[in-house]
Coordinates of N, CA, C and O in Angstrom, one line a residue:
X49 N 0.6 -1.1 0.2 CA 0.3 -0.1 0.0 C 0.7 1.2 0.2 O 1.7 1.3 0.7
X50 N 0.2 2.4 -0.8 CA 1.1 3.6 -0.6 C 0.9 4.2 0.4 O 0.2 3.9 1.5
X51 N 1.8 5.1 0.7 CA 1.5 6.1 1.9 C 0.5 6.6 1.9 O -0.3 6.7 3.4
X52 N -0.2 7.3 1.0 CA -1.2 7.9 1.0 C -2.4 7.0 1.3 O -3.5 7.3 2.0
X53 N -2.7 5.9 1.0 CA -3.7 4.9 1.0 C -3.4 4.6 2.5 O -4.9 4.5 3.1
X54 N -2.6 4.3 3.3 CA -2.5 4.3 4.3 C -3.0 5.5 5.3 O -3.9 5.2 6.2
X55 N -2.4 6.6 5.2 CA -3.3 7.6 6.0 C -4.5 8.1 5.7 O -5.6 8.2 6.4
X56 N -5.3 7.6 4.4 CA -6.7 7.8 4.2 C -7.1 6.7 4.6 O -8.4 6.8 5.2
X57 N -6.9 5.4 5.1 CA -7.4 4.2 5.7 C -7.7 4.6 7.5 O -9.0 4.1 7.7
X58 N -6.5 5.2 8.0 CA -6.2 5.5 9.2 C -7.4 6.7 9.4 O -8.0 6.6 10.4
X59 N -7.5 7.9 8.4 CA -8.6 8.9 8.7 C -9.9 8.1 8.7 O -10.9 8.7 9.6
X60 N -10.2 7.3 7.8 CA -11.6 6.7 7.7 C -11.9 6.0 8.9 O -12.9 6.1 9.7
X61 N -10.9 5.0 9.5 CA -11.0 4.4 10.7 C -11.3 5.4 11.8 O -12.3 5.2 12.9
X62 N -10.3 6.5 11.9 CA -10.8 7.4 12.9 C -12.1 8.4 13.0 O -12.8 8.5 13.9
X63 N -12.4 8.6 12.0 CA -14.1 9.2 11.5 C -15.0 8.2 12.3 O -15.8 8.7 12.4
X64 N -15.0 7.0 11.5 CA -15.9 6.1 11.9 C -15.8 6.0 13.6 O -17.0 5.7 14.2
X65 N -14.8 5.9 14.1 CA -14.8 5.6 15.7 C -15.4 6.7 16.1 O -16.3 6.9 17.2
X66 N -14.8 8.1 15.8 CA -15.8 9.3 16.3 C -16.8 9.4 16.2 O -17.9 10.0 17.2
X67 N -17.4 9.0 14.9 CA -18.9 9.0 15.0 C -19.6 7.9 15.6 O -20.8 8.3 16.3
X68 N -19.0 6.7 15.8 CA -19.6 6.0 16.7 C -19.7 6.4 17.9 O -20.6 6.1 18.8
X69 N -18.7 7.1 18.5 CA -18.4 7.5 19.8 C -19.6 8.7 20.2 O -20.3 8.8 21.3
X70 N -19.8 9.8 19.3 CA -20.9 10.7 19.6 C -22.4 10.1 19.6 O -23.4 10.5 20.0
X71 N -22.3 9.0 18.7 CA -23.8 8.6 18.6 C -24.1 7.5 20.1 O -25.2 7.6 20.2
X72 N -23.2 7.3 20.7 CA -23.5 6.7 22.1 C -23.5 7.8 23.1 O -24.2 7.2 24.0
X73 N -23.7 9.2 23.0 CA -24.1 9.9 23.8 C -25.4 9.8 24.1 O -26.5 9.7 23.4
X74 N -25.9 10.2 25.5 CA -27.3 9.9 25.7 C -27.7 11.0 25.3 O -27.5 12.0 25.1
X75 N -29.5 10.9 25.0 CA -30.4 12.0 24.5 C -30.3 13.0 25.7 O -30.6 12.5 27.0
X76 N -30.3 14.3 24.9 CA -30.6 15.4 26.4 C -32.1 15.5 26.5 O -33.1 15.1 26.0
X77 N -32.3 15.4 28.2 CA -33.6 15.2 28.6 C -33.6 16.5 29.6 O -32.7 16.8 30.2
X78 N -34.9 17.4 29.1 CA -34.8 18.8 29.9 C -35.1 18.5 31.4 O -35.9 17.5 31.8
X79 N -34.7 19.5 32.0 CA -34.9 19.4 33.6 C -36.5 19.5 33.7 O -37.1 20.4 32.9
X80 N -37.0 19.0 34.8 CA -38.5 18.8 35.1 C -39.0 19.6 36.0 O -40.2 20.0 36.4
X81 N -38.0 20.8 36.5 CA -38.3 21.5 37.5 C -39.0 23.1 36.7 O -38.7 23.2 35.8
X82 N -39.8 23.4 37.6 CA -40.5 24.7 36.9 C -40.3 25.8 37.6 O -41.0 26.7 37.3
X83 N -39.0 25.9 38.2 CA -38.7 27.1 39.1 C -37.2 27.3 38.6 O -36.4 26.6 38.6
X84 N -36.7 28.5 38.6 CA -35.4 29.0 38.4 C -34.9 30.0 39.3 O -35.8 30.9 39.6
X85 N -33.8 29.7 39.8 CA -33.0 31.1 40.6 C -32.1 31.5 39.5 O -31.2 30.6 39.3
X86 N -31.6 32.6 39.5 CA -30.4 33.0 38.8 C -29.7 34.3 39.2 O -30.4 35.3 39.6
X87 N -28.4 34.5 39.1 CA -27.7 36.1 39.2 C -27.6 36.4 37.9 O -27.2 35.7 37.2
X88 N -28.1 37.6 38.1 CA -27.8 38.3 36.6 C -26.9 39.7 36.8 O -27.0 40.2 37.7
X89 N -25.8 39.6 36.0 CA -25.0 40.7 35.7 C -25.7 41.8 34.5 O -25.8 41.2 33.6
X90 N -25.6 42.8 34.9 CA -26.4 43.9 33.7 C -27.8 43.5 33.8 O -28.3 43.7 35.1
X91 N -28.7 43.2 32.9 CA -29.8 43.2 32.6 C -30.8 44.2 33.0 O -30.3 45.5 33.1
X92 N -32.3 43.9 33.4 CA -33.1 44.9 33.4 C -32.9 45.9 34.9 O -33.0 47.1 35.0
X93 N -32.1 45.3 35.9 CA -31.7 46.1 36.9 C -30.1 47.0 36.5 O -29.8 47.6 37.5
X94 N -29.7 46.6 35.5 CA -28.7 47.7 35.1 C -27.4 46.9 35.6 O -26.4 47.0 35.0
X95 N -27.2 46.8 37.0 CA -25.9 46.5 37.9 C -25.9 45.2 38.2 O -25.0 44.3 37.3
X96 N -26.7 44.5 38.6 CA -26.9 43.2 39.0 C -28.2 42.7 39.6 O -28.6 43.6 40.2
X97 N -28.6 41.5 40.0 CA -29.9 41.2 40.6 C -30.0 39.7 40.7 O -29.4 39.0 40.3
X98 N -30.6 39.3 41.8 CA -30.8 37.9 42.2 C -32.1 37.8 42.0 O -33.1 38.6 42.3
X99 N -32.5 36.7 40.9 CA -33.8 36.6 40.1 C -34.5 35.2 40.7 O -33.9 34.2 41.0
X100 N -36.0 35.2 40.7 CA -36.4 33.7 41.3 C -37.6 33.9 39.7 O -38.2 34.9 39.3
X101 N -37.9 32.8 38.9 CA -38.4 32.6 37.8 C -39.3 31.5 37.9 O -38.9 30.5 38.3
X102 N -40.5 31.7 37.4 CA -41.4 30.6 37.5 C -42.1 30.2 36.0 O -42.4 31.0 35.2
X103 N -42.1 29.0 35.6 CA -42.5 28.6 34.4 C -44.1 28.5 34.6 O -44.9 28.0 35.3
X104 N -44.9 29.4 34.1 CA -46.5 29.5 33.9 C -47.0 28.5 32.9 O -48.3 28.2 33.5
X105 N -46.6 28.0 32.0 CA -47.0 27.5 31.1 C -46.0 26.7 30.2 O -44.9 27.3 29.6
X106 N -46.1 25.5 30.1 CA -45.0 24.6 29.2 C -45.9 23.8 28.4 O -46.6 23.0 28.5
X107 N -45.6 23.8 26.8 CA -46.4 23.0 25.9 C -46.0 21.6 26.2 O -45.0 21.2 26.6
X108 N -46.9 20.7 25.7 CA -46.6 19.2 26.1 C -45.3 18.7 25.3 O -44.6 17.9 26.1
X109 N -45.1 19.1 24.3 CA -43.7 18.7 23.6 C -42.5 19.8 23.8 O -41.9 19.4 23.3
X110 N -42.8 20.6 24.9 CA -41.9 21.6 25.5 C -41.3 22.5 24.2 O -40.0 23.1 24.4
X111 N -41.9 22.6 23.2 CA -41.7 23.7 22.4 C -41.6 24.9 22.9 O -41.0 26.0 22.4
X112 N -42.7 25.5 23.5 CA -42.9 26.7 24.0 C -43.0 26.7 25.7 O -43.7 25.9 26.2
X113 N -42.4 27.6 26.4 CA -42.8 27.9 27.6 C -42.7 29.2 28.0 O -42.1 30.1 27.3
X114 N -43.7 29.7 28.8 CA -44.1 31.2 29.3 C -43.5 31.2 30.7 O -43.6 30.6 31.5
X115 N -42.7 32.1 30.9 CA -42.0 32.3 32.3 C -42.3 33.9 32.9 O -42.6 34.8 31.8
X116 N -42.4 33.9 33.7 CA -42.2 35.2 34.7 C -41.3 35.3 35.6 O -41.2 34.2 36.3
X117 N -40.5 36.5 35.8 CA -39.6 36.5 37.0 C -39.4 37.6 37.5 O -39.7 38.8 37.0
X118 N -39.0 37.9 38.9 CA -38.9 38.9 39.6 C -37.6 39.1 40.1 O -36.9 37.6 40.7
X119 N -37.0 40.0 40.3 CA -35.8 39.9 41.0 C -35.5 41.1 42.1 O -36.3 42.3 42.2
X120 N -34.4 41.4 42.5 CA -33.9 42.4 43.5 C -32.5 42.6 43.7 O -31.6 41.7 43.5
X121 N -32.0 43.9 43.4 CA -30.5 44.2 43.6 C -30.7 45.4 44.3 O -31.6 46.1 44.3
X122 N -29.3 45.8 44.6 CA -29.1 46.8 45.6 C -27.5 47.5 45.1 O -26.6 46.8 44.6
X123 N -27.6 49.0 45.0 CA -26.3 49.6 44.4 C -25.5 50.1 45.4 O -26.1 51.4 46.0
X124 N -24.6 49.5 46.0 CA -23.9 50.4 47.2 C -22.9 51.8 46.3 O -22.4 52.4 47.4
X125 N -22.9 51.5 45.3 CA -21.8 52.7 44.6 C -22.7 53.4 43.6 O -23.6 52.7 42.9
X126 N -22.3 54.4 42.9 CA -22.6 55.0 41.9 C -22.1 54.2 40.9 O -20.8 54.0 40.5
X127 N -23.0 53.9 39.7 CA -22.7 52.8 38.4 C -23.1 53.6 37.3 O -24.2 54.1 37.2
X128 N -22.0 54.2 36.8 CA -22.3 54.8 35.3 C -21.3 54.1 34.4 O -20.1 54.3 34.4
X129 N -21.9 53.8 33.3 CA -21.1 53.0 32.3 C -21.7 53.3 30.9 O -22.7 53.9 30.4
X130 N -20.6 53.8 30.0 CA -20.8 54.2 28.7 C -21.9 55.5 28.7 O -22.3 55.9 27.6
X131 N -21.6 56.2 29.8 CA -22.6 57.2 29.5 C -24.0 57.1 29.2 O -25.1 58.2 28.9
X132 N -24.5 55.7 29.4 CA -26.0 55.5 29.2 C -26.7 55.1 30.1 O -27.9 55.0 30.3
X133 N -25.9 54.4 31.1 CA -26.6 53.7 32.4 C -26.1 54.4 33.6 O -25.0 54.5 33.8
X134 N -26.9 54.9 34.2 CA -26.7 55.2 35.9 C -27.6 55.0 36.7 O -28.9 55.2 36.9
X135 N -26.9 54.3 38.0 CA -27.5 53.6 39.0 C -26.7 54.6 40.0 O -25.5 54.2 40.2
X136 N -27.5 55.2 40.9 CA -27.0 56.1 41.9 C -26.9 55.1 43.1 O -27.5 54.4 43.2
X137 N -25.9 55.6 44.1 CA -25.9 54.9 45.2 C -26.9 55.0 46.2 O -27.8 55.5 45.9
X138 N -27.0 53.5 46.8 CA -28.3 53.3 47.5 C -29.2 53.2 47.0 O -30.7 53.2 47.3
X139 N -29.6 52.9 45.7 CA -30.7 52.6 44.8 C -31.1 51.2 44.9 O -30.2 50.0 44.9
X140 N -32.4 50.8 45.2 CA -32.8 49.3 45.1 C -33.3 49.0 44.0 O -34.1 49.7 43.3
X141 N -33.3 48.0 43.1 CA -33.6 47.8 41.9 C -34.6 46.3 42.0 O -34.1 45.6 42.8
X142 N -35.7 46.5 41.2 CA -36.5 45.6 41.4 C -36.8 45.1 39.7 O -38.1 45.9 39.3
X143 N -36.3 44.1 39.1 CA -37.0 43.8 37.7 C -38.1 42.8 37.8 O -38.0 41.8 38.5
X144 N -38.8 43.0 36.9 CA -40.0 42.1 36.7 C -40.0 42.1 35.3 O -40.0 42.9 34.3
X145 N -40.2 40.6 34.7 CA -40.5 40.4 33.5 C -41.1 38.9 33.1 O -41.2 38.1 33.9
X146 N -41.4 38.9 31.9 CA -42.3 37.9 31.2 C -41.8 37.3 29.9 O -41.4 38.4 28.8
X147 N -41.2 36.3 29.9 CA -40.7 36.1 28.3 C -41.1 34.5 27.9 O -41.9 33.8 28.7
X148 N -40.9 34.4 26.6 CA -41.9 33.2 25.7 C -40.3 32.6 25.7 O -39.4 33.1 25.0
X149 N -40.1 31.2 26.0 CA -38.8 30.4 25.5 C -39.5 29.7 24.1 O -40.4 28.8 24.5
X150 N -38.6 29.6 23.2 CA -39.0 28.6 21.9 C -37.7 27.9 21.7 O -36.6 28.2 21.6
X151 N -38.2 26.4 21.6 CA -36.9 25.2 21.2 C -37.3 24.4 22.2 O -37.4 24.2 23.5
X152 N -37.2 23.0 22.0 CA -37.2 21.8 22.8 C -36.1 21.4 23.1 O -36.1 20.3 24.2
X153 N -34.9 21.5 22.8 CA -33.7 21.1 22.9 C -33.0 21.8 24.3 O -34.1 22.5 24.8
X154 N -31.7 21.9 24.7 CA -31.2 22.6 25.5 C -30.8 24.1 25.2 O -31.0 24.9 26.1
X155 N -30.8 24.6 23.9 CA -30.8 25.9 23.6 C -32.2 26.3 23.2 O -33.0 25.6 22.7
X156 N -32.5 27.7 23.8 CA -33.8 28.2 23.6 C -33.6 29.6 23.2 O -33.0 30.3 24.2
X157 N -34.6 30.3 22.2 CA -34.7 31.5 22.2 C -35.6 32.3 23.0 O -36.6 31.4 23.3
X158 N -35.1 33.1 23.5 CA -35.7 34.1 24.6 C -36.6 35.1 24.1 O -35.5 36.1 23.9
X159 N -37.7 35.6 24.1 CA -38.2 36.8 24.0 C -39.1 37.2 24.7 O -40.4 36.4 25.2
X160 N -39.5 38.6 25.1 CA -40.2 39.0 25.8 C -40.2 40.4 26.6 O -39.3 41.3 25.6
X161 N -40.2 41.0 27.7 CA -40.4 42.3 28.0 C -40.7 42.4 29.7 O -41.0 41.5 30.1
X162 N -40.9 43.6 29.9 CA -41.1 43.9 31.5 C -40.5 45.3 31.9 O -40.6 46.3 30.9
X163 N -40.3 45.5 33.1 CA -39.8 46.8 33.9 C -38.9 46.5 34.9 O -39.2 45.5 35.5
X164 N -38.7 47.5 35.1 CA -37.5 47.7 36.2 C -38.2 48.8 37.1 O -38.2 49.9 36.6
X165 N -38.0 48.7 38.6 CA -38.5 49.5 39.4 C -37.1 49.9 40.2 O -36.3 49.2 40.8
X166 N -36.7 51.1 39.9 CA -35.6 51.7 40.8 C -36.2 53.1 41.8 O -36.9 53.8 41.6
X167 N -35.5 52.4 43.2 CA -36.2 53.2 44.1 C -34.9 53.5 45.2 O -34.5 52.6 45.4
X168 N -35.0 54.9 45.4 CA -33.9 55.8 46.2 C -34.6 56.0 47.7 O -34.2 56.4 48.7
X169 N -35.9 55.7 47.8 CA -36.8 56.1 48.8 C -38.4 56.1 48.8 O -38.6 55.5 47.5
X170 N -39.2 56.5 49.4 CA -40.6 56.4 49.1 C -41.0 57.3 47.9 O -41.7 56.8 47.3
X171 N -40.5 58.2 48.0 CA -40.7 59.5 46.7 C -39.8 59.6 45.4 O -40.3 60.1 45.0
X172 N -38.8 58.6 45.6 CA -38.0 58.6 44.4 C -37.8 57.4 43.9 O -36.9 56.4 43.8
X173 N -39.0 57.1 42.8 CA -39.0 56.0 42.4 C -39.1 56.4 40.6 O -39.5 57.3 40.4
X174 N -38.5 55.6 39.9 CA -38.7 55.4 38.4 C -38.8 54.0 37.9 O -38.0 53.1 38.4
X175 N -39.5 53.8 36.7 CA -40.2 52.9 36.2 C -39.1 52.9 34.8 O -39.7 53.8 34.1
X176 N -38.5 51.8 34.3 CA -37.7 51.7 33.3 C -38.1 50.4 32.4 O -37.9 49.5 33.2
X177 N -39.3 50.4 31.2 CA -39.6 49.3 30.8 C -38.6 49.0 29.7 O -37.6 49.8 29.3
X178 N -38.2 47.7 29.4 CA -37.3 47.0 28.7 C -37.9 45.7 27.8 O -38.8 45.4 28.1
X179 N -37.1 45.5 26.6 CA -37.3 44.4 26.0 C -36.4 43.4 26.1 O -35.2 43.3 27.0
X180 N -36.7 41.9 25.8 CA -35.5 40.9 26.0 C -35.5 40.1 24.7 O -36.7 39.8 24.4
X181 N -34.6 40.0 24.3 CA -34.1 39.4 23.2 C -33.0 38.7 23.3 O -31.9 39.1 23.6
X182 N -32.8 37.1 23.4 CA -31.6 36.4 23.8 C -31.7 34.9 23.5 O -32.7 34.5 22.9
X183 N -30.9 34.2 24.4 CA -30.6 32.8 24.2 C -30.8 32.2 25.7 O -30.0 33.1 26.7
X184 N -30.9 31.2 25.7 CA -31.0 30.5 27.1 C -30.3 29.0 26.8 O -30.7 28.4 25.8
X185 N -29.5 28.4 27.7 CA -29.0 27.3 27.8 C -29.5 26.6 29.0 O -29.1 27.1 29.8
X186 N -30.3 25.5 28.8 CA -30.8 24.8 30.0 C -30.2 23.6 30.3 O -30.4 22.5 29.2
X187 N -28.7 23.0 30.7 CA -28.3 21.7 30.5 C -28.9 20.5 31.5 O -30.1 21.1 32.3
X188 N -28.6 19.5 31.0 CA -29.3 18.3 31.8 C -29.1 18.5 33.4 O -29.8 17.9 34.3
X189 N -28.2 19.0 33.9 CA -27.7 18.9 35.3 C -28.1 20.4 35.9 O -28.1 20.4 37.3
X190 N -29.3 20.6 35.2 CA -30.1 21.9 36.0 C -29.6 23.2 35.8 O -30.2 24.0 36.5
X191 N -28.1 23.3 35.0 CA -27.6 24.6 35.3 C -28.1 25.5 34.1 O -28.5 24.9 32.8
X192 N -28.4 27.0 34.2 CA -29.2 27.5 33.3 C -28.1 28.6 33.1 O -27.5 29.4 34.1
X193 N -28.1 29.0 31.8 CA -27.0 30.4 31.5 C -28.2 30.9 30.4 O -28.6 30.3 29.6
X194 N -28.1 32.2 30.6 CA -28.9 33.3 29.6 C -27.8 34.5 29.2 O -27.1 34.7 30.2
X195 N -28.0 34.7 28.0 CA -27.3 35.9 27.5 C -28.6 36.7 26.6 O -29.1 36.0 25.8
X196 N -28.7 37.9 27.0 CA -29.9 38.6 26.3 C -29.5 39.9 26.1 O -28.6 40.7 27.0
X197 N -30.0 40.6 25.0 CA -30.0 42.2 24.5 C -31.1 42.5 25.1 O -32.3 41.9 25.0
X198 N -31.1 43.8 26.0 CA -32.3 44.2 26.6 C -32.2 45.7 26.3 O -31.6 46.6 27.1
X199 N -32.7 46.3 25.2 CA -33.1 47.5 25.0 C -33.8 48.0 26.1 O -34.9 47.4 26.3
X200 N -33.6 49.3 26.5 CA -34.7 50.1 27.6 C -34.7 51.4 27.4 O -34.1 52.1 26.5
X201 N -35.9 52.1 27.9 CA -36.6 53.2 27.7 C -36.6 54.1 28.8 O -37.2 53.6 29.9
X202 N -35.3 54.9 29.1 CA -35.2 55.7 30.0 C -35.0 57.1 29.9 O -34.2 57.6 28.6
X203 N -35.7 58.2 30.3 CA -36.0 59.4 30.1 C -36.0 59.9 28.7 O -35.5 60.5 28.0
X204 N -36.8 58.9 27.9 CA -37.3 59.5 26.7 C -36.2 58.7 26.0 O -36.8 59.0 24.2
X205 N -35.3 58.1 25.9 CA -34.5 57.5 25.0 C -34.3 56.1 24.9 O -34.4 55.6 26.3
X206 N -34.0 55.7 23.8 CA -33.6 54.1 24.0 C -32.2 53.8 24.2 O -31.3 54.4 23.4
X207 N -31.7 53.1 25.0 CA -30.4 52.9 25.4 C -30.2 51.1 25.0 O -31.5 50.3 25.4
X208 N -29.0 50.7 24.7 CA -29.0 49.4 24.7 C -28.1 48.6 25.4 O -27.0 49.2 26.1
X209 N -28.4 47.5 26.1 CA -28.1 46.7 27.3 C -28.0 45.7 27.0 O -28.6 44.7 26.2
X210 N -27.1 44.7 27.7 CA -27.2 43.4 27.8 C -27.2 42.6 29.1 O -27.1 43.3 30.5
X211 N -27.8 41.5 29.6 CA -27.8 40.7 30.5 C -27.2 39.3 30.5 O -27.5 38.8 29.6
X212 N -26.1 39.0 31.4 CA -25.8 37.6 31.5 C -26.0 37.1 32.8 O -25.9 37.6 33.9
X213 N -26.5 35.5 32.9 CA -27.1 35.0 34.1 C -26.8 33.7 34.2 O -26.5 33.0 33.1
X214 N -26.7 33.4 35.1 CA -26.3 32.0 35.7 C -27.1 31.5 36.8 O -27.4 32.3 37.8
X215 N -27.5 30.3 36.8 CA -28.6 29.9 38.0 C -28.8 28.5 37.8 O -28.1 27.7 37.1
X216 N -30.2 28.1 38.4 CA -30.1 26.4 38.8 C -31.7 26.5 38.6 O -32.3 27.3 39.1
X217 N -32.1 25.4 38.0 CA -33.6 25.0 37.9 C -34.0 23.8 39.1 O -33.0 23.4 39.7
X218 N -35.1 24.2 39.5 CA -35.5 23.3 40.6 C -36.9 23.1 40.8 O -37.7 23.8 39.8
X219 N -37.4 22.3 41.6 CA -38.9 22.0 41.8 C -39.2 21.9 43.1 O -38.5 21.2 43.9
X220 N -40.3 22.5 43.5 CA -40.8 22.0 44.7 C -41.3 20.9 45.2 O -42.2 20.5 44.0
X221 N -41.1 20.1 46.1 CA -41.6 18.8 46.4 C -42.7 18.7 47.5 O -42.2 19.4 48.4

């Protein structure tokens, strides 16, 4: 056999072995929990927030899931980034959102909207509406990762922002 034929045979055997190994991976099974908690950097609270999410509806084939979540954050410092986002010191941030998740696998498209309440006291409150467009990955081990683009409307102008979240899926027993 020529040298080229030996390498081609070895490559074919390697590809066949790799294909066989990947075919033996178990099928993905979505976590059965209907609740998530997650920590979000950025997002509708601008700085950070700790959030609780509830699945309100999930289709039988798990292609669509309707969720709602609420969070809470606190800014111990003046937070100003890109001259677009300003959160003053001692502000309490409470984001509220609802989203639709599309996809039956572990990767899901996330689309929705909501608002965030920013409060510095009883009389100093601001409500900032936002949209949510992004993706979510829910692993079999119940770890949830989210990456979202969140344009928001503040002081009459639209600003662009992102949110990155990491959390855990669970169910009340």
